[in-house]
mmCIF file of C-alpha atoms in Angstrom:
data_model
loop_
_atom_site.group_PDB
_atom_site.id
_atom_site.type_symbol
_atom_site.label_atom_id
_atom_site.label_comp_id
_atom_site.label_asym_id
_atom_site.label_seq_id
_atom_site.Cartn_x
_atom_site.Cartn_y
_atom_site.Cartn_z
ATOM 1 C CA SER A 1 -45.346 0.244 6.221
ATOM 2 C CA ALA A 2 -45.572 4.009 5.777
ATOM 3 C CA VAL A 3 -45.435 5.587 2.329
ATOM 4 C CA ILE A 4 -43.032 8.514 2.308
ATOM 5 C CA SER A 5 -42.484 11.070 -0.410
ATOM 6 C CA GLN A 6 -39.834 13.756 -0.701
ATOM 7 C CA LYS A 7 -39.623 16.888 -2.785
ATOM 8 C CA PRO A 8 -37.599 17.738 -4.735
ATOM 9 C CA SER A 9 -36.143 14.420 -5.856
ATOM 10 C CA ARG A 10 -33.004 16.197 -6.998
ATOM 11 C CA ASP A 11 -31.657 19.692 -7.441
ATOM 12 C CA ILE A 12 -28.581 21.554 -8.549
ATOM 13 C CA CYS A 13 -27.897 24.691 -6.536
ATOM 14 C CA GLN A 14 -25.375 27.491 -6.438
ATOM 15 C CA ARG A 15 -23.167 27.951 -3.419
ATOM 16 C CA GLY A 16 -24.472 30.436 -0.865
ATOM 17 C CA THR A 17 -28.109 29.638 -1.564
ATOM 18 C CA SER A 18 -30.544 27.575 0.522
ATOM 19 C CA LEU A 19 -32.784 24.655 -0.346
ATOM 20 C CA THR A 20 -35.801 23.377 1.553
ATOM 21 C CA ILE A 21 -36.606 19.673 1.296
ATOM 22 C CA GLN A 22 -40.081 18.429 2.074
ATOM 23 C CA CYS A 23 -41.027 15.062 3.546
ATOM 24 C CA GLN A 24 -44.639 13.862 3.494
ATOM 25 C CA VAL A 25 -45.936 10.684 5.140
ATOM 26 C CA ASP A 26 -49.256 8.995 4.409
ATOM 27 C CA SER A 27 -50.014 8.394 8.097
ATOM 28 C CA GLN A 28 -49.457 10.164 11.386
ATOM 29 C CA VAL A 29 -46.110 9.371 12.964
ATOM 30 C CA THR A 30 -44.504 10.548 16.159
ATOM 31 C CA MET A 31 -40.864 10.424 15.218
ATOM 32 C CA MET A 32 -39.315 11.629 11.989
ATOM 33 C CA PHE A 33 -35.621 11.685 11.227
ATOM 34 C CA TRP A 34 -33.368 13.385 8.714
ATOM 35 C CA TYR A 35 -30.218 11.679 7.413
ATOM 36 C CA ARG A 36 -27.414 12.706 5.112
ATOM 37 C CA GLN A 37 -25.555 10.366 2.783
ATOM 38 C CA GLN A 38 -22.435 11.884 1.303
ATOM 39 C CA PRO A 39 -21.174 10.486 -2.013
ATOM 40 C CA GLY A 40 -20.068 6.882 -1.659
ATOM 41 C CA GLN A 41 -20.675 6.948 2.085
ATOM 42 C CA SER A 42 -23.139 5.548 4.568
ATOM 43 C CA LEU A 43 -25.962 7.415 6.268
ATOM 44 C CA THR A 44 -25.453 9.855 9.107
ATOM 45 C CA LEU A 45 -28.282 11.094 11.296
ATOM 46 C CA ILE A 46 -28.701 14.879 11.176
ATOM 47 C CA ALA A 47 -31.576 15.358 13.592
ATOM 48 C CA THR A 48 -34.772 14.009 15.064
ATOM 49 C CA ALA A 49 -37.892 16.035 14.284
ATOM 50 C CA ASN A 50 -40.751 15.717 16.744
ATOM 51 C CA GLN A 51 -44.058 17.499 16.364
ATOM 52 C CA GLY A 52 -44.571 20.290 18.856
ATOM 53 C CA SER A 53 -40.972 20.576 19.968
ATOM 54 C CA GLU A 54 -37.614 21.719 18.681
ATOM 55 C CA ALA A 55 -35.629 19.291 16.599
ATOM 56 C CA THR A 56 -32.787 17.465 18.324
ATOM 57 C CA TYR A 57 -29.508 17.700 16.425
ATOM 58 C CA GLU A 58 -26.659 15.213 16.395
ATOM 59 C CA SER A 59 -23.065 16.151 17.035
ATOM 60 C CA GLY A 60 -21.665 18.068 14.094
ATOM 61 C CA PHE A 61 -25.005 19.450 12.918
ATOM 62 C CA VAL A 62 -26.468 22.793 13.984
ATOM 63 C CA ILE A 63 -29.842 24.438 13.641
ATOM 64 C CA ASP A 64 -28.498 27.491 11.811
ATOM 65 C CA LYS A 65 -27.193 25.286 9.018
ATOM 66 C CA PHE A 66 -30.016 22.728 8.955
ATOM 67 C CA PRO A 67 -33.228 24.299 10.289
ATOM 68 C CA ILE A 68 -36.074 21.812 10.569
ATOM 69 C CA SER A 69 -39.805 22.304 10.812
ATOM 70 C CA ARG A 70 -42.393 19.767 11.948
ATOM 71 C CA PRO A 71 -45.776 21.493 11.779
ATOM 72 C CA ASN A 72 -47.867 18.318 12.093
ATOM 73 C CA LEU A 73 -47.640 14.540 12.371
ATOM 74 C CA THR A 74 -47.386 13.887 8.621
ATOM 75 C CA PHE A 75 -44.974 16.542 7.371
ATOM 76 C CA SER A 76 -41.493 17.910 7.949
ATOM 77 C CA THR A 77 -39.011 20.109 6.137
ATOM 78 C CA LEU A 78 -35.236 20.299 6.244
ATOM 79 C CA THR A 79 -33.462 23.396 4.956
ATOM 80 C CA VAL A 80 -29.835 23.271 3.887
ATOM 81 C CA SER A 81 -28.643 26.832 4.385
ATOM 82 C CA ASN A 82 -25.792 28.801 2.834
ATOM 83 C CA MET A 83 -24.773 25.790 0.790
ATOM 84 C CA SER A 84 -21.252 24.848 -0.202
ATOM 85 C CA PRO A 85 -20.070 22.012 -2.460
ATOM 86 C CA GLU A 86 -19.448 19.938 0.687
ATOM 87 C CA ASP A 87 -23.217 19.842 1.189
ATOM 88 C CA SER A 88 -23.628 17.794 -1.988
ATOM 89 C CA SER A 89 -25.305 14.647 -0.686
ATOM 90 C CA ILE A 90 -28.461 12.619 -0.662
ATOM 91 C CA TYR A 91 -30.805 13.785 2.089
ATOM 92 C CA LEU A 92 -33.299 11.231 3.368
ATOM 93 C CA CYS A 93 -36.145 11.445 5.806
ATOM 94 C CA SER A 94 -37.381 8.454 7.734
ATOM 95 C CA VAL A 95 -40.186 7.615 10.110
ATOM 96 C CA ALA A 96 -40.476 5.075 12.863
ATOM 97 C CA ASP A 97 -43.438 2.721 12.948
ATOM 98 C CA THR A 98 -45.877 2.629 15.869
ATOM 99 C CA SER A 99 -43.571 0.370 17.851
ATOM 100 C CA GLN A 100 -40.779 2.864 17.132
ATOM 101 C CA GLU A 101 -38.580 0.011 16.017
ATOM 102 C CA THR A 102 -38.643 -0.308 12.257
ATOM 103 C CA GLN A 103 -37.717 2.812 10.304
ATOM 104 C CA TYR A 104 -38.931 3.451 6.780
ATOM 105 C CA PHE A 105 -37.138 5.806 4.451
ATOM 106 C CA GLY A 106 -38.226 8.217 1.797
ATOM 107 C CA PRO A 107 -36.750 8.078 -1.727
ATOM 108 C CA GLY A 108 -34.194 10.776 -0.902
ATOM 109 C CA THR A 109 -33.290 14.167 -2.346
ATOM 110 C CA ARG A 110 -30.102 14.231 -4.364
ATOM 111 C CA LEU A 111 -28.434 17.622 -3.988
ATOM 112 C CA LEU A 112 -25.513 18.925 -6.011
ATOM 113 C CA VAL A 113 -23.987 22.243 -5.021
ATOM 114 C CA LEU A 114 -21.805 24.007 -7.571
ATOM 115 C CA SER B 1 -21.355 8.601 13.589
ATOM 116 C CA GLN B 2 -21.133 5.098 12.235
ATOM 117 C CA GLN B 3 -21.752 2.367 14.751
ATOM 118 C CA GLY B 4 -19.671 -0.306 13.124
ATOM 119 C CA GLU B 5 -18.268 -1.906 10.084
ATOM 120 C CA GLU B 6 -19.411 -4.212 7.365
ATOM 121 C CA ASP B 7 -17.444 -6.678 5.375
ATOM 122 C CA PRO B 8 -16.789 -7.273 2.677
ATOM 123 C CA GLN B 9 -16.950 -3.755 1.268
ATOM 124 C CA ALA B 10 -17.767 -5.240 -2.110
ATOM 125 C CA LEU B 11 -18.964 -8.633 -3.302
ATOM 126 C CA SER B 12 -19.291 -9.924 -6.840
ATOM 127 C CA ILE B 13 -21.147 -13.174 -7.463
ATOM 128 C CA GLN B 14 -23.060 -14.964 -10.187
ATOM 129 C CA GLU B 15 -26.783 -15.553 -10.289
ATOM 130 C CA GLY B 16 -27.796 -18.550 -8.223
ATOM 131 C CA GLU B 17 -24.940 -18.208 -5.769
ATOM 132 C CA ASN B 18 -25.359 -17.194 -2.147
ATOM 133 C CA ALA B 19 -24.150 -13.842 -0.835
ATOM 134 C CA THR B 20 -23.056 -13.373 2.753
ATOM 135 C CA MET B 21 -22.158 -10.085 4.393
ATOM 136 C CA ASN B 22 -21.243 -9.307 7.957
ATOM 137 C CA CYS B 23 -21.826 -6.384 10.273
ATOM 138 C CA SER B 24 -20.054 -5.574 13.512
ATOM 139 C CA TYR B 25 -21.094 -2.938 16.031
ATOM 140 C CA LYS B 26 -19.794 -1.450 19.240
ATOM 141 C CA THR B 27 -22.527 -0.752 21.782
ATOM 142 C CA SER B 28 -25.542 -2.497 23.311
ATOM 143 C CA ILE B 29 -28.523 -2.520 20.984
ATOM 144 C CA ASN B 30 -32.295 -2.934 21.015
ATOM 145 C CA ASN B 31 -32.372 -4.266 17.487
ATOM 146 C CA LEU B 32 -30.444 -4.458 14.237
ATOM 147 C CA GLN B 33 -31.975 -3.774 10.844
ATOM 148 C CA TRP B 34 -30.815 -4.509 7.320
ATOM 149 C CA TYR B 35 -31.567 -2.241 4.385
ATOM 150 C CA ARG B 36 -31.011 -2.344 0.634
ATOM 151 C CA GLN B 37 -30.228 0.683 -1.500
ATOM 152 C CA ASN B 38 -30.315 0.615 -5.279
ATOM 153 C CA SER B 39 -28.123 3.115 -7.133
ATOM 154 C CA GLY B 40 -28.225 5.894 -4.526
ATOM 155 C CA ARG B 41 -31.977 5.847 -4.148
ATOM 156 C CA GLY B 42 -34.019 5.453 -0.983
ATOM 157 C CA LEU B 43 -33.475 2.626 1.452
ATOM 158 C CA VAL B 44 -35.703 -0.431 1.426
ATOM 159 C CA HIS B 45 -36.196 -2.112 4.773
ATOM 160 C CA LEU B 46 -35.373 -5.818 4.572
ATOM 161 C CA ILE B 47 -35.514 -7.300 8.039
ATOM 162 C CA LEU B 48 -35.314 -6.429 11.739
ATOM 163 C CA ILE B 49 -33.859 -8.702 14.381
ATOM 164 C CA ARG B 50 -34.241 -7.898 18.058
ATOM 165 C CA SER B 51 -31.463 -8.252 20.604
ATOM 166 C CA ASN B 52 -33.102 -11.325 22.151
ATOM 167 C CA GLU B 53 -33.341 -13.123 18.800
ATOM 168 C CA ARG B 54 -30.573 -15.157 17.219
ATOM 169 C CA GLU B 55 -31.859 -15.898 13.736
ATOM 170 C CA LYS B 56 -34.587 -14.691 11.437
ATOM 171 C CA HIS B 57 -35.755 -15.588 7.948
ATOM 172 C CA SER B 58 -37.659 -13.659 5.319
ATOM 173 C CA GLY B 59 -37.986 -15.237 1.893
ATOM 174 C CA ARG B 60 -34.456 -15.704 0.535
ATOM 175 C CA LEU B 61 -32.953 -13.706 3.404
ATOM 176 C CA ARG B 62 -31.471 -15.153 6.564
ATOM 177 C CA VAL B 63 -30.162 -12.914 9.324
ATOM 178 C CA THR B 64 -28.223 -13.967 12.388
ATOM 179 C CA LEU B 65 -27.324 -11.942 15.445
ATOM 180 C CA ASP B 66 -24.636 -12.703 18.023
ATOM 181 C CA THR B 67 -24.833 -10.085 20.751
ATOM 182 C CA SER B 68 -21.868 -11.584 22.616
ATOM 183 C CA LYS B 69 -19.677 -10.890 19.584
ATOM 184 C CA LYS B 70 -21.616 -7.765 18.611
ATOM 185 C CA SER B 71 -22.020 -9.025 15.091
ATOM 186 C CA SER B 72 -24.681 -9.913 12.552
ATOM 187 C CA SER B 73 -24.732 -11.562 9.165
ATOM 188 C CA LEU B 74 -27.073 -11.323 6.202
ATOM 189 C CA LEU B 75 -27.324 -14.253 3.795
ATOM 190 C CA ILE B 76 -29.066 -13.921 0.463
ATOM 191 C CA THR B 77 -29.683 -17.322 -1.077
ATOM 192 C CA ALA B 78 -30.034 -18.066 -4.773
ATOM 193 C CA SER B 79 -29.116 -14.515 -5.726
ATOM 194 C CA ARG B 80 -30.639 -12.758 -8.741
ATOM 195 C CA ALA B 81 -29.432 -9.881 -10.869
ATOM 196 C CA ALA B 82 -32.114 -7.761 -9.192
ATOM 197 C CA ASP B 83 -30.294 -8.240 -5.868
ATOM 198 C CA THR B 84 -27.523 -5.970 -7.152
ATOM 199 C CA ALA B 85 -27.469 -3.135 -4.620
ATOM 200 C CA SER B 86 -25.731 -1.777 -1.548
ATOM 201 C CA TYR B 87 -26.700 -3.410 1.724
ATOM 202 C CA PHE B 88 -26.497 -1.586 5.039
ATOM 203 C CA CYS B 89 -26.885 -2.764 8.585
ATOM 204 C CA ALA B 90 -28.245 -0.282 11.103
ATOM 205 C CA THR B 91 -28.299 -0.642 14.858
ATOM 206 C CA ALA B 92 -30.674 0.920 17.363
ATOM 207 C CA PRO B 93 -28.526 1.551 20.458
ATOM 208 C CA THR B 94 -30.182 1.028 23.831
ATOM 209 C CA ASP B 95 -29.245 4.535 24.954
ATOM 210 C CA SER B 96 -30.534 6.307 21.829
ATOM 211 C CA TRP B 97 -34.086 5.159 21.305
ATOM 212 C CA GLY B 98 -35.198 5.483 17.690
ATOM 213 C CA LYS B 99 -31.862 6.673 16.349
ATOM 214 C CA LEU B 100 -30.192 4.340 13.890
ATOM 215 C CA GLN B 101 -26.460 4.065 13.395
ATOM 216 C CA PHE B 102 -25.439 2.705 10.026
ATOM 217 C CA GLY B 103 -22.559 0.547 8.957
ATOM 218 C CA ALA B 104 -20.429 1.386 5.957
ATOM 219 C CA GLY B 105 -22.353 -0.908 3.632
ATOM 220 C CA THR B 106 -21.549 -3.794 1.312
ATOM 221 C CA GLN B 107 -21.862 -3.298 -2.431
ATOM 222 C CA VAL B 108 -23.161 -6.481 -4.053
ATOM 223 C CA VAL B 109 -23.036 -7.120 -7.781
ATOM 224 C CA VAL B 110 -24.841 -10.160 -9.151
ATOM 225 C CA THR B 111 -24.011 -11.015 -12.730
ATOM 226 C CA PRO B 112 -26.334 -13.076 -14.914
#
């Protein structure tokens, strides 16, 4: 299984500011995903990040609010822009294995917006 | 959006007992995966069952899948305090390759 790290592990931010979350994988992967988990809730897919192409966003998520970069096959960033308290969540990245079946998740970034 | 539902929402058992949780989903799937999450941390992958499989075992875990009823169950046998966590099922729909849709989760508390 892939080893995934995320930075920062947690942060407290002021409303109106932006935060960039990094996701690093120890092996090259084709597909990377970003999820949001709001307090006490399940996970919701934000977007799929593929190297060499624009990220694909799910309904309810837009690039202006959640810009994503995928500069190579081991790294991706998610930016949460112009934050409001409603953005307080855990943000998780995941990668699919070579069969693109099993997904492995990073430890998550816990974000609190005041 | 969430694919389906899990029940129960919460489960409290004693060490040594078995824990069973169920997951229902709505669309055709390639596979269904179960994850564990401890105290809002990252998700740990437990087991994957493909749509053409009916039962799978991994250690103390037993997963069943009934595609005709669009449901799955996860059984944890001989539970331990360390099994205390939230458990999520996630489906990989046939029309959305690679994208997982998560259930609401079951919070399991195992008391010594």
